[in-house]
XYZ file of C-alpha atoms in Angstrom:
750
model
C 3.613 -16.001 -112.093
C 2.840 -15.388 -115.569
C 5.358 -15.857 -118.470
C 6.924 -12.716 -120.096
C 6.449 -12.232 -123.600
C 7.004 -9.529 -125.934
C 5.211 -9.071 -128.809
C 5.869 -5.978 -132.352
C 3.025 -6.108 -134.448
C 4.319 -4.888 -137.819
C 1.127 -3.350 -140.048
C 1.754 -2.257 -143.715
C -0.154 1.282 -144.222
C 1.035 2.294 -147.859
C -0.510 3.590 -150.184
C -1.890 0.688 -152.161
C -3.074 -0.641 -148.486
C -6.385 1.976 -148.616
C -7.312 0.259 -151.979
C -10.363 -2.451 -151.604
C -10.339 -5.497 -152.936
C -12.623 -8.839 -153.769
C -15.931 -7.131 -152.868
C -14.878 -6.092 -149.600
C -16.273 -2.457 -148.142
C -13.063 -1.286 -145.600
C -10.068 -0.772 -147.077
C -7.215 -2.984 -147.018
C -6.176 -1.475 -144.048
C -9.032 -0.716 -141.694
C -9.897 -4.378 -142.275
C -6.417 -5.700 -141.833
C -6.304 -3.686 -138.128
C -9.659 -5.622 -136.849
C -6.811 -8.163 -136.522
C -4.370 -6.516 -134.734
C -7.164 -4.498 -132.724
C -8.206 -7.804 -131.501
C -5.077 -9.153 -130.436
C -4.084 -6.214 -128.296
C -6.725 -5.301 -126.660
C -6.749 -8.845 -125.553
C -3.230 -8.692 -124.314
C -4.741 -5.391 -122.629
C -7.718 -6.852 -121.496
C -4.936 -9.327 -119.054
C -4.121 -6.136 -117.188
C -0.323 -8.043 -116.701
C 2.390 -5.963 -117.123
C 4.663 -8.729 -118.360
C 2.317 -8.795 -121.486
C 4.488 -6.126 -123.466
C 3.968 -5.045 -127.023
C 5.118 -2.890 -129.539
C 4.410 -1.781 -132.948
C 6.376 -0.793 -136.035
C 5.054 0.780 -139.010
C 5.821 -0.224 -142.694
C 6.052 2.329 -145.525
C 4.611 5.434 -143.926
C 5.332 9.288 -144.420
C 8.385 10.256 -142.190
C 11.482 6.857 -140.831
C 11.614 6.602 -137.270
C 14.148 3.997 -136.025
C 17.433 3.602 -134.339
C 18.465 2.304 -138.319
C 16.900 5.149 -140.364
C 19.831 7.064 -140.942
C 20.904 3.646 -143.476
C 19.124 3.722 -147.193
C 17.269 0.720 -146.050
C 15.408 0.965 -143.239
C 13.686 4.675 -144.426
C 10.044 5.114 -144.188
C 9.792 2.081 -141.583
C 8.435 4.293 -137.957
C 8.764 2.719 -134.293
C 4.686 3.668 -133.251
C 4.461 2.205 -129.679
C 7.803 1.221 -128.147
C 7.705 -2.464 -126.380
C 5.896 -1.536 -123.563
C 2.598 -2.473 -121.091
C -0.477 -0.746 -123.746
C -2.317 1.096 -121.073
C -6.253 2.129 -122.714
C -4.514 5.559 -122.946
C -1.981 3.880 -125.454
C -4.643 2.632 -127.202
C -6.800 6.126 -128.286
C -3.071 7.862 -128.803
C -1.797 4.450 -130.891
C -4.866 4.786 -132.738
C -4.230 8.204 -133.692
C -0.598 7.513 -135.596
C -1.593 4.071 -137.554
C -3.019 5.580 -140.649
C -2.563 5.571 -144.033
C 0.619 7.209 -145.654
C 0.974 9.104 -149.314
C 4.100 6.582 -150.230
C 4.582 3.052 -151.297
C 7.995 3.125 -150.436
C 9.415 1.075 -147.469
C 11.097 -2.417 -147.622
C 9.004 -5.436 -145.211
C 12.316 -7.178 -144.312
C 13.793 -4.535 -143.595
C 11.116 -3.833 -141.196
C 11.726 -7.647 -140.367
C 15.628 -6.494 -138.911
C 14.152 -3.507 -137.021
C 11.298 -5.501 -134.714
C 13.937 -7.960 -134.206
C 16.941 -5.376 -132.685
C 13.819 -3.831 -130.618
C 13.452 -7.132 -129.028
C 16.589 -7.519 -128.483
C 17.285 -4.516 -127.007
C 14.285 -5.062 -124.737
C 14.593 -8.838 -123.446
C 18.140 -9.221 -123.662
C 19.274 -12.600 -122.841
C 15.887 -13.091 -119.732
C 13.542 -15.502 -120.678
C 10.598 -13.853 -122.404
C 8.017 -15.305 -124.705
C 8.889 -13.740 -128.492
C 7.115 -12.971 -131.488
C 6.496 -10.949 -134.775
C 3.832 -10.125 -136.539
C 3.949 -9.066 -140.176
C 0.859 -7.241 -141.454
C 1.352 -6.417 -145.206
C 0.133 -6.499 -148.652
C 2.773 -7.531 -150.239
C 2.777 -5.381 -153.454
C 5.754 -3.858 -153.497
C 9.377 -5.172 -154.149
C 10.999 -6.622 -151.027
C 15.619 -7.013 -150.146
C 15.378 -10.336 -149.799
C 19.816 -11.103 -149.704
C 19.860 -11.181 -145.828
C 16.944 -13.668 -145.879
C 19.225 -16.392 -144.410
C 20.794 -14.393 -141.548
C 17.532 -12.972 -140.867
C 16.578 -16.790 -140.385
C 19.350 -17.953 -138.408
C 18.377 -14.467 -135.897
C 15.338 -15.140 -135.699
C 16.273 -19.124 -134.674
C 18.964 -17.785 -131.740
C 16.882 -15.978 -130.640
C 13.924 -17.819 -130.424
C 11.557 -15.620 -132.125
C 7.648 -16.867 -133.838
C 7.026 -15.225 -136.674
C 3.574 -14.910 -138.291
C 3.112 -13.880 -141.263
C -0.666 -12.793 -142.893
C -1.087 -11.550 -146.446
C -3.447 -9.434 -147.248
C -5.760 -11.800 -150.409
C -2.171 -14.076 -149.806
C -3.420 -17.651 -151.417
C -3.744 -20.564 -148.708
C -4.323 -24.091 -150.452
C -5.201 -25.238 -147.219
C -8.045 -22.822 -146.418
C -9.364 -22.538 -149.457
C -7.977 -19.182 -150.734
C -6.196 -18.476 -154.312
C -6.578 -14.524 -155.555
C -7.165 -14.187 -159.429
C -5.169 -12.024 -161.970
C -1.709 -11.582 -158.861
C 0.583 -9.836 -160.162
C 4.318 -10.189 -160.747
C 5.605 -8.686 -157.531
C 2.726 -10.043 -155.023
C 3.292 -14.021 -156.034
C 7.304 -13.470 -156.029
C 6.816 -12.083 -152.087
C 3.966 -14.067 -151.425
C 6.983 -17.438 -152.330
C 9.408 -15.622 -150.495
C 7.647 -15.036 -147.537
C 6.238 -18.300 -147.077
C 10.114 -20.105 -147.575
C 11.355 -17.507 -144.764
C 7.928 -18.894 -142.874
C 8.951 -22.398 -143.221
C 12.499 -21.733 -142.579
C 12.225 -20.437 -139.099
C 9.718 -22.414 -138.404
C 6.732 -19.781 -138.629
C 3.176 -19.506 -139.039
C 2.472 -18.277 -143.236
C -1.254 -17.898 -144.213
C -3.533 -15.378 -145.510
C -5.433 -12.487 -143.453
C -8.473 -13.897 -144.681
C -8.520 -16.893 -142.208
C -7.132 -15.422 -139.233
C -10.195 -13.021 -139.300
C -12.224 -15.327 -140.238
C -11.511 -16.822 -136.882
C -11.433 -13.837 -134.543
C -15.003 -15.120 -133.638
C -13.762 -18.150 -132.128
C -13.754 -17.998 -128.292
C -10.281 -18.105 -127.241
C -9.650 -20.447 -124.351
C -7.524 -18.158 -121.696
C -4.570 -20.562 -120.370
C -4.005 -20.015 -116.383
C -1.669 -21.454 -114.265
C -3.031 -23.557 -111.452
C -2.638 -22.853 -108.118
C -2.845 -25.787 -105.014
C -5.744 -25.335 -102.834
C -3.844 -27.543 -100.518
C -0.539 -29.285 -100.082
C -0.560 -31.503 -97.447
C -1.413 -35.520 -96.397
C -4.672 -37.076 -97.587
C -5.151 -40.044 -94.411
C -6.896 -43.449 -93.668
C -7.169 -43.235 -90.077
C -4.510 -41.150 -87.783
C -1.260 -42.043 -88.628
C -0.066 -40.587 -85.034
C -1.575 -43.090 -82.876
C -1.742 -46.086 -85.578
C 1.377 -47.223 -87.645
C -1.551 -49.285 -90.240
C -3.009 -45.379 -90.438
C -2.397 -44.615 -94.360
C -0.519 -41.462 -94.941
C -0.090 -39.627 -98.882
C 1.641 -36.351 -99.685
C -0.610 -34.939 -102.042
C -1.820 -31.906 -103.775
C -5.357 -29.952 -104.817
C -5.743 -28.100 -107.672
C -9.023 -26.808 -109.508
C -9.960 -28.334 -112.143
C -12.655 -26.077 -113.623
C -13.529 -22.698 -112.592
C -16.154 -20.199 -113.784
C -15.732 -17.617 -115.897
C -16.574 -14.246 -114.896
C -17.266 -11.291 -116.728
C -15.487 -8.209 -116.576
C -16.173 -5.692 -113.967
C -17.779 -2.528 -114.123
C -15.729 0.477 -112.413
C -18.733 3.474 -111.621
C -18.104 7.135 -112.985
C -20.161 10.611 -112.635
C -20.738 13.408 -115.536
C -19.566 15.954 -113.786
C -20.934 18.752 -116.524
C -24.458 16.516 -114.986
C -26.033 19.257 -111.966
C -24.244 22.485 -110.676
C -20.866 21.979 -112.926
C -17.346 19.738 -112.940
C -17.038 20.999 -109.266
C -19.268 19.001 -107.723
C -18.567 16.696 -105.058
C -20.209 13.048 -105.711
C -21.658 10.937 -102.707
C -22.038 7.213 -101.626
C -24.588 5.233 -99.439
C -23.062 4.021 -96.917
C -24.393 0.157 -95.576
C -26.818 2.049 -93.174
C -28.828 3.845 -96.579
C -27.411 7.384 -95.469
C -25.425 9.650 -97.937
C -21.510 10.381 -97.427
C -19.818 12.532 -99.287
C -16.112 11.968 -101.178
C -14.661 14.385 -102.932
C -11.806 12.228 -103.777
C -13.253 12.549 -107.403
C -9.907 12.160 -109.616
C -10.996 12.848 -113.487
C -11.230 9.881 -116.017
C -11.384 9.979 -119.395
C -14.335 11.061 -121.359
C -14.858 14.001 -118.855
C -15.884 11.517 -116.881
C -14.925 11.083 -113.006
C -14.081 8.364 -110.713
C -16.729 7.842 -107.677
C -14.888 6.417 -104.233
C -16.314 5.625 -101.918
C -16.308 5.728 -97.933
C -17.917 4.749 -95.265
C -19.599 6.100 -92.057
C -21.856 4.768 -89.055
C -24.425 6.107 -88.145
C -26.779 5.596 -84.533
C -29.613 6.645 -83.360
C -29.071 9.300 -80.895
C -31.835 8.947 -78.121
C -34.116 11.687 -80.355
C -36.428 10.741 -82.901
C -34.679 11.365 -86.350
C -31.692 12.504 -85.485
C -28.171 10.021 -85.941
C -24.214 10.747 -84.673
C -21.644 9.080 -86.623
C -19.866 6.632 -84.521
C -16.684 4.093 -85.233
C -16.730 1.074 -86.802
C -14.620 0.286 -83.122
C -17.586 1.037 -80.917
C -20.632 -1.280 -83.054
C -20.612 -4.653 -82.487
C -21.129 -7.635 -85.082
C -24.630 -8.448 -85.702
C -26.066 -11.666 -87.674
C -29.889 -11.288 -88.808
C -31.919 -13.971 -87.436
C -35.527 -13.709 -88.785
C -36.473 -8.990 -88.599
C -34.324 -9.055 -85.745
C -30.728 -8.276 -85.605
C -29.461 -10.425 -82.827
C -25.458 -9.183 -81.777
C -22.424 -10.912 -80.568
C -18.922 -9.700 -78.893
C -15.954 -11.120 -79.827
C -15.095 -13.083 -77.209
C -18.615 -15.234 -77.555
C -18.132 -15.608 -80.795
C -14.700 -16.903 -80.521
C -15.865 -19.861 -77.995
C -18.340 -20.494 -80.858
C -16.197 -20.737 -83.429
C -14.686 -24.402 -84.492
C -10.293 -24.614 -83.727
C -9.315 -27.136 -86.914
C -6.569 -28.179 -88.181
C -5.188 -28.644 -91.683
C -5.927 -31.738 -93.306
C -7.378 -33.941 -96.009
C -8.718 -37.367 -94.403
C -11.157 -40.247 -95.679
C -14.444 -41.231 -93.190
C -16.116 -43.147 -95.165
C -16.741 -44.793 -98.712
C -20.210 -44.611 -100.779
C -20.618 -46.965 -103.873
C -20.999 -45.534 -107.125
C -24.838 -46.211 -108.042
C -26.122 -44.728 -104.740
C -24.719 -41.413 -105.152
C -26.877 -38.489 -107.060
C -25.814 -35.770 -108.976
C -27.044 -33.421 -107.465
C -25.207 -33.569 -104.455
C -23.143 -31.117 -106.068
C -22.080 -28.116 -104.700
C -18.996 -26.689 -105.961
C -16.624 -27.000 -109.475
C -14.628 -29.880 -109.828
C -11.001 -29.999 -108.274
C -8.173 -32.731 -108.754
C -5.820 -34.553 -105.660
C -2.819 -35.434 -107.088
C 0.685 -36.733 -105.616
C 3.003 -34.842 -104.542
C 4.892 -33.598 -107.596
C 8.778 -35.591 -107.612
C 7.380 -37.850 -104.660
C 7.338 -41.287 -106.112
C 6.190 -42.795 -103.575
C 3.234 -40.694 -103.198
C 2.528 -41.497 -107.004
C 2.417 -45.252 -105.972
C 0.961 -44.769 -103.226
C -2.430 -43.029 -104.729
C -2.188 -44.863 -108.268
C -3.457 -47.660 -105.483
C -6.404 -45.710 -103.806
C -7.053 -44.616 -107.643
C -7.552 -47.966 -108.885
C -8.952 -49.610 -106.114
C -11.653 -47.140 -105.916
C -12.046 -48.083 -110.204
C -11.707 -51.796 -109.844
C -14.380 -51.505 -106.189
C -16.705 -48.805 -108.431
C -16.843 -46.590 -105.117
C -16.626 -43.329 -104.581
C -14.462 -42.043 -101.369
C -15.776 -39.127 -98.896
C -13.368 -36.945 -96.963
C -13.154 -33.988 -94.495
C -10.573 -31.698 -95.874
C -9.103 -28.279 -94.086
C -7.166 -26.343 -96.477
C -6.117 -24.218 -93.514
C -5.169 -24.238 -89.883
C -8.483 -22.448 -88.518
C -10.863 -22.510 -91.666
C -14.265 -23.943 -91.339
C -14.548 -28.192 -93.107
C -16.327 -29.130 -95.914
C -17.158 -32.639 -96.781
C -15.548 -33.943 -100.561
C -16.519 -36.913 -102.989
C -13.348 -38.441 -104.504
C -14.021 -40.755 -107.722
C -10.953 -41.912 -109.433
C -10.230 -40.591 -113.047
C -7.755 -43.024 -115.524
C -6.498 -41.642 -118.066
C -3.934 -43.040 -120.671
C -0.645 -41.450 -118.492
C -2.182 -39.313 -116.206
C -4.159 -40.456 -112.650
C -5.560 -38.382 -109.820
C -8.505 -38.209 -107.700
C -11.128 -35.951 -108.426
C -13.814 -33.828 -105.837
C -16.656 -31.770 -105.590
C -17.397 -30.631 -102.910
C -21.182 -32.706 -100.435
C -23.846 -30.390 -98.388
C -23.726 -31.486 -94.186
C -27.236 -33.054 -93.360
C -28.202 -29.885 -92.398
C -27.657 -28.226 -95.554
C -30.607 -30.718 -96.684
C -33.962 -29.853 -96.958
C -36.621 -32.813 -97.780
C -39.845 -31.438 -99.787
C -42.709 -34.172 -100.734
C -44.861 -33.365 -104.125
C -47.386 -34.804 -105.608
C -46.819 -37.133 -107.980
C -47.021 -36.557 -111.993
C -49.038 -39.333 -113.004
C -51.854 -39.833 -110.947
C -54.086 -38.011 -108.929
C -54.632 -38.438 -105.310
C -58.394 -36.826 -104.690
C -59.364 -35.809 -100.722
C -60.385 -39.504 -100.089
C -57.929 -40.461 -101.319
C -58.806 -42.325 -104.477
C -55.883 -42.422 -107.340
C -56.536 -41.224 -110.600
C -55.052 -42.190 -113.681
C -57.023 -40.744 -116.311
C -57.775 -36.018 -115.061
C -57.623 -32.833 -116.201
C -54.661 -32.006 -115.331
C -52.423 -35.730 -116.486
C -51.450 -36.161 -120.170
C -53.855 -38.648 -122.204
C -51.555 -41.929 -123.940
C -52.121 -39.393 -127.402
C -50.561 -36.583 -125.910
C -47.246 -38.554 -124.426
C -47.336 -40.423 -127.851
C -47.175 -36.824 -129.762
C -45.017 -35.717 -127.188
C -42.190 -38.915 -127.996
C -42.401 -37.947 -131.468
C -42.137 -34.647 -131.316
C -38.650 -34.900 -128.762
C -36.916 -38.079 -131.428
C -37.968 -35.674 -134.577
C -36.244 -32.069 -132.533
C -32.948 -34.709 -131.341
C -29.328 -32.715 -131.777
C -27.175 -36.003 -131.188
C -27.415 -36.976 -135.192
C -27.978 -34.092 -136.956
C -24.886 -32.686 -137.923
C -22.097 -34.564 -139.853
C -18.358 -35.220 -139.591
C -15.262 -34.314 -141.728
C -16.335 -37.627 -143.337
C -20.229 -37.814 -143.210
C -21.245 -39.846 -140.207
C -23.726 -38.609 -138.029
C -22.585 -36.463 -135.071
C -23.689 -34.094 -132.345
C -25.121 -30.679 -133.745
C -23.813 -28.884 -130.272
C -20.884 -30.891 -129.048
C -20.101 -28.997 -125.141
C -16.663 -27.835 -126.517
C -18.588 -25.890 -129.341
C -20.878 -23.626 -126.942
C -19.482 -20.740 -125.467
C -21.352 -18.595 -122.973
C -22.582 -15.287 -125.073
C -22.780 -12.689 -122.362
C -19.004 -13.492 -121.864
C -17.727 -13.826 -124.645
C -19.986 -11.060 -125.847
C -19.182 -8.644 -122.751
C -15.309 -8.890 -124.198
C -16.288 -8.134 -127.383
C -18.423 -4.842 -126.983
C -15.094 -3.828 -124.076
C -12.359 -4.745 -126.890
C -14.367 -2.896 -129.356
C -14.773 -0.085 -126.686
C -11.547 0.060 -126.020
C -10.125 1.280 -129.768
C -13.863 2.943 -130.807
C -15.073 5.007 -128.608
C -17.666 6.548 -130.233
C -18.351 4.281 -132.819
C -21.576 1.497 -133.068
C -20.201 -2.210 -131.357
C -20.582 -4.451 -134.266
C -22.695 -7.915 -133.671
C -21.940 -10.821 -131.992
C -20.045 -13.095 -133.296
C -22.211 -15.739 -135.605
C -20.329 -18.214 -132.957
C -22.166 -16.567 -130.302
C -25.393 -17.186 -131.895
C -25.546 -20.278 -133.776
C -27.115 -22.567 -130.740
C -29.708 -19.293 -130.001
C -31.955 -21.008 -132.129
C -33.163 -24.649 -133.327
C -31.669 -25.699 -136.489
C -34.056 -24.671 -139.169
C -34.435 -27.971 -141.897
C -34.824 -29.838 -137.856
C -38.202 -27.566 -137.111
C -39.356 -27.550 -140.822
C -38.610 -31.833 -141.190
C -40.461 -32.120 -136.969
C -43.177 -29.061 -138.161
C -45.811 -31.932 -139.097
C -44.413 -33.582 -135.505
C -45.721 -30.065 -133.832
C -48.564 -29.555 -135.206
C -49.650 -33.065 -134.058
C -48.759 -32.331 -130.351
C -50.386 -28.709 -130.272
C -53.502 -30.740 -131.447
C -53.235 -33.529 -128.715
C -52.385 -30.604 -126.106
C -55.374 -28.825 -127.238
C -53.588 -25.750 -127.309
C -55.719 -22.060 -127.357
C -53.859 -18.908 -128.946
C -54.109 -16.531 -125.681
C -55.769 -13.003 -126.743
C -53.107 -10.269 -126.862
C -53.427 -7.825 -123.859
C -55.870 -5.371 -123.933
C -53.911 -1.600 -124.499
C -55.095 1.590 -123.833
C -56.817 3.666 -120.475
C -57.108 1.533 -117.991
C -61.321 3.103 -117.680
C -61.821 2.557 -120.898
C -61.433 -1.526 -120.644
C -64.441 -3.814 -120.187
C -65.340 -4.567 -116.716
C -64.567 -8.718 -116.207
C -68.160 -9.978 -115.337
C -69.608 -12.751 -113.658
C -70.939 -15.680 -116.371
C -74.610 -14.743 -114.620
C -74.263 -11.563 -115.649
C -74.855 -10.455 -112.458
C -73.760 -6.871 -110.510
C -72.118 -7.581 -108.021
C -71.782 -3.909 -106.427
C -75.729 -4.392 -106.520
C -76.065 -7.326 -105.148
C -73.724 -5.983 -101.917
C -75.101 -3.458 -101.723
C -71.972 -1.411 -102.218
C -72.120 2.236 -102.359
C -70.014 4.558 -105.086
C -66.965 5.999 -102.419
C -66.551 9.092 -102.016
C -63.964 10.053 -99.332
C -60.595 8.495 -98.703
C -59.707 8.228 -95.185
C -56.534 8.568 -93.831
C -57.042 4.887 -91.800
C -57.507 3.254 -95.180
C -56.131 5.419 -97.890
C -54.912 3.132 -100.579
C -57.377 0.043 -100.921
C -60.068 3.504 -100.458
C -58.474 4.979 -103.557
C -57.994 2.362 -105.428
C -61.467 1.324 -104.868
C -62.855 5.150 -106.055
C -60.478 4.965 -109.471
C -62.069 1.536 -109.912
C -65.538 2.635 -109.618
C -64.902 5.718 -111.952
C -64.806 6.731 -115.466
C -65.003 10.711 -115.052
C -62.007 12.440 -115.057
C -63.265 14.778 -112.240
C -63.840 12.005 -110.227
C -60.127 10.465 -110.290
C -58.796 14.450 -109.776
C -60.967 14.340 -106.783
C -59.126 11.229 -105.847
C -55.862 12.029 -106.506
C -56.302 15.523 -104.319
C -57.863 13.579 -101.369
C -55.153 11.025 -101.773
C -52.342 13.410 -101.552
C -53.351 15.676 -98.340
C -53.420 12.409 -97.343
C -50.100 11.766 -98.036
C -49.372 15.476 -97.036
C -50.852 15.077 -92.892
C -48.905 11.875 -92.962
C -45.902 13.687 -93.704
C -46.423 16.757 -91.771
C -47.677 14.065 -88.125
C -44.081 12.413 -88.885
C -42.305 11.628 -85.844
C -39.125 12.168 -86.455
C -39.043 9.965 -90.291
C -41.863 7.201 -88.780
C -44.223 8.117 -91.137
C -42.687 7.960 -94.195
C -42.769 4.653 -95.017
C -46.576 5.041 -94.970
C -46.488 8.625 -97.528
C -43.731 6.933 -99.140
C -45.858 3.712 -100.406
C -49.148 6.112 -100.578
C -46.919 7.501 -103.652
C -46.034 4.450 -105.269
C -49.605 3.531 -105.559
C -50.582 7.101 -106.639
C -48.588 7.305 -109.077
C -49.095 3.041 -110.761
C -52.692 4.081 -110.755
C -52.179 7.257 -112.615
C -50.044 5.891 -114.673
C -52.385 2.707 -115.487
C -55.180 5.827 -116.187
C -53.196 8.313 -118.438
C -53.155 10.724 -116.256
C -49.294 11.371 -115.155
C -50.095 14.835 -115.410
C -52.033 14.732 -112.248
C -49.695 12.940 -110.247
C -45.990 15.449 -111.884
C -48.044 18.731 -110.425
C -48.870 16.946 -107.241
C -44.299 16.176 -106.659
C -43.644 19.987 -107.652
C -46.602 20.683 -105.124
C -44.570 18.422 -102.554
C -41.151 19.201 -103.037
C -42.391 23.414 -102.530
C -44.273 22.682 -99.293
C -40.640 20.271 -97.997
C -38.862 23.288 -99.899
C -40.476 26.166 -98.079
C -40.588 24.076 -94.156
C -44.505 23.838 -94.420
C -45.241 20.248 -93.694
C -43.862 20.119 -90.199
C -39.809 21.554 -89.857
C -37.599 19.738 -91.793
C -38.483 17.520 -93.798
C -35.979 17.614 -96.544
C -35.377 13.779 -95.265
C -38.338 12.955 -97.212
C -37.107 13.993 -100.544
C -33.953 11.993 -99.765
C -36.616 8.723 -99.833
C -38.636 10.016 -102.598
C -35.729 10.270 -104.916
C -34.066 6.684 -103.523
C -37.118 5.293 -104.575
C -37.959 6.792 -108.033
C -40.997 8.103 -107.165
C -40.044 11.288 -109.348
C -41.745 13.040 -112.230
C -43.013 11.032 -114.685
C -41.599 11.311 -118.333
C -42.376 10.430 -121.915
C -40.520 7.547 -121.460
C -42.535 5.934 -118.925
C -45.771 7.216 -120.116
C -46.845 8.335 -123.944
C -48.873 11.305 -123.094
C -46.722 13.372 -120.196
C -45.926 15.669 -121.116
C -42.569 15.834 -118.655
C -39.239 15.208 -120.157
C -36.807 12.917 -119.258
C -34.358 16.066 -118.656
C -36.942 17.514 -116.852
C -37.378 14.750 -114.636
C -34.071 14.363 -113.849
C -33.322 17.706 -113.397
C -36.613 17.720 -110.951
C -35.247 14.350 -109.061
C -31.673 16.028 -108.578
C -31.962 19.221 -107.657
C -30.608 19.252 -104.028
C -31.658 21.902 -101.234
C -28.141 23.929 -100.501
C -29.939 26.893 -98.555
C -28.160 26.947 -95.313
C -26.364 24.211 -95.442
C -22.518 23.037 -94.075
C -19.456 21.660 -96.248
C -21.332 17.886 -95.260
C -24.779 19.218 -95.054
C -25.210 18.387 -99.100
C -28.143 16.784 -99.894
C -27.441 13.106 -100.834
C -27.465 12.695 -104.951
C -27.003 8.164 -105.758
C -24.922 7.715 -108.064
C -27.587 6.556 -110.882
C -29.043 9.734 -110.309
C -25.747 11.589 -111.005
C -24.605 9.951 -114.055
C -27.376 10.104 -116.731
C -24.549 8.908 -119.325
C -22.652 6.679 -117.238
C -19.549 5.527 -118.558
C -18.477 1.653 -117.953
C -14.832 0.661 -119.496
């Protein structure tokens, strides 16, 4: 279980915090809140009910605290009682933290109230208690009760952190010039208080500068296996080895926060519009259980139904899940298997970790690793197991070998094969394991050699246009050596050090998304700030190294005979020069090809492409598109159920791509509008509304300005044409399917 936490932030909102100092563009309060919001949103992001936060306003216009009747506790307000903070609380808290019109208020009295808040909330329970004071220290304080406060902080085991705006910090290397007497005295008092209670005193400049460093999230390890590590069968042989062990993860993939789906209730037919989700078989199912959310969005809830063919083409009926059999995909065929048959093929296993062999270290290839690493340690408080496991670890280390083991974490769970390696540190010994593949998981492929070319006759060539020359090899080797990062950086003593050490690199995707989510939680409409420097530091090689290796790079380019590829020609497809053979001969004339003037339904797509490739006349392009349109109409009209929809969809896709390339979007847009009218009127063989659903699912609607600069259709018009539903004569569960992505043109993610 995660440790309980209770943290109170004391934020100075006095009038003097509305000034700007040391060349900053932001007000002192706004600048200080970068730190406060970062810490609070990090706590909110955990989602833990045991991580509680309270906020206390110092030097506020009013007074709102339990001791507000006394004069020394005036202008101190509880902005947020200690509790778990949620997104709604963040928005409300942001509106409360604003500059006041007074500088009255005592920071030491605010500490007393914060201590009382924590004591009242946590009582005598086990909590991690913390108070964070943010102030500029520019107003006089009453320091008479400092000793009592220090005693109470130590007694309740409360951690105190004092961060001041432009406070002097010799270790960080910051000193404010021209500091007034009161602020200097306050800084000395704060530092003495922090030192006496073993707290932290520092300048806010350092705290904000360190916000960009991604914080390592401590996690409580959960055992994946508890049992015995055996060598042989202890139930049969007395000489068999059996050690009580526990297995924990050593490394784990960090994942980005999961996103939730929302829909804009104002899009389409208004806020009463029901949401639609897509079932596993591709059919849309209505779900009216949507709840109002933040920013006017509604959360989407999914529902799933199962549909099967009813014997009549195009007609399906709903069935219960229990009526279906489980199936497995084999090639393009679905093979079903009943539950009794599946139980026969299921391997019955017993939980256990069994050593099945050993392998010399030099015989193992690292590419065989199939998982992240875990550690196997002896059972806690079991000295006999610790001694036995230590003997095994040292034996593997001394013999330079690895162990091979079969692991079943729980009964009837599929077994896995593990590689066990010894790990010996000063005060810790364990086995490190990774998963190995089974023989069926390994595929062997043969590739041609990289250092020679073997001809069809079997002749071996050492010099070939596809093989690097000695000059090229030497040039590449020199360039790589010049770009070496292993010794480019300098350590604290000025000695060469690695520039891009593993512990200094972080996942840009993971931490950038985390930064954006935390920022948006507090600033719903402000522009998201750029990524932290630490996330982009290693995205490019150091400029000094690039300049130093420029000569090597030019030599490499010369040796490799690198030529610049001409840029891709832009403009109308029909205006581009066609590729001509080097002989200059006209291939079409030699083969006696005639220009095609008619498109047949049997070979529509190739003939349509051929007509467009052999003409530059806009009238001919329009004629080819009309012929293709008639073919698509015919495929829909004469389709038996939905059997012909696939051909029609593919024809529309090709037609759309070709007309975008020819910068003739108007032709396709007119066709789409006409097709929709025909489907609406039932002119293409009756009720063909499902065809329009297929068109929308494959995103073959109007070509808007975003897809073609010459299109006259706007994005809003394209969405309107695509999202309009066939509502006439339909029952309550017959709303035309609406995909999630089309329901929410401006969908939000928390």
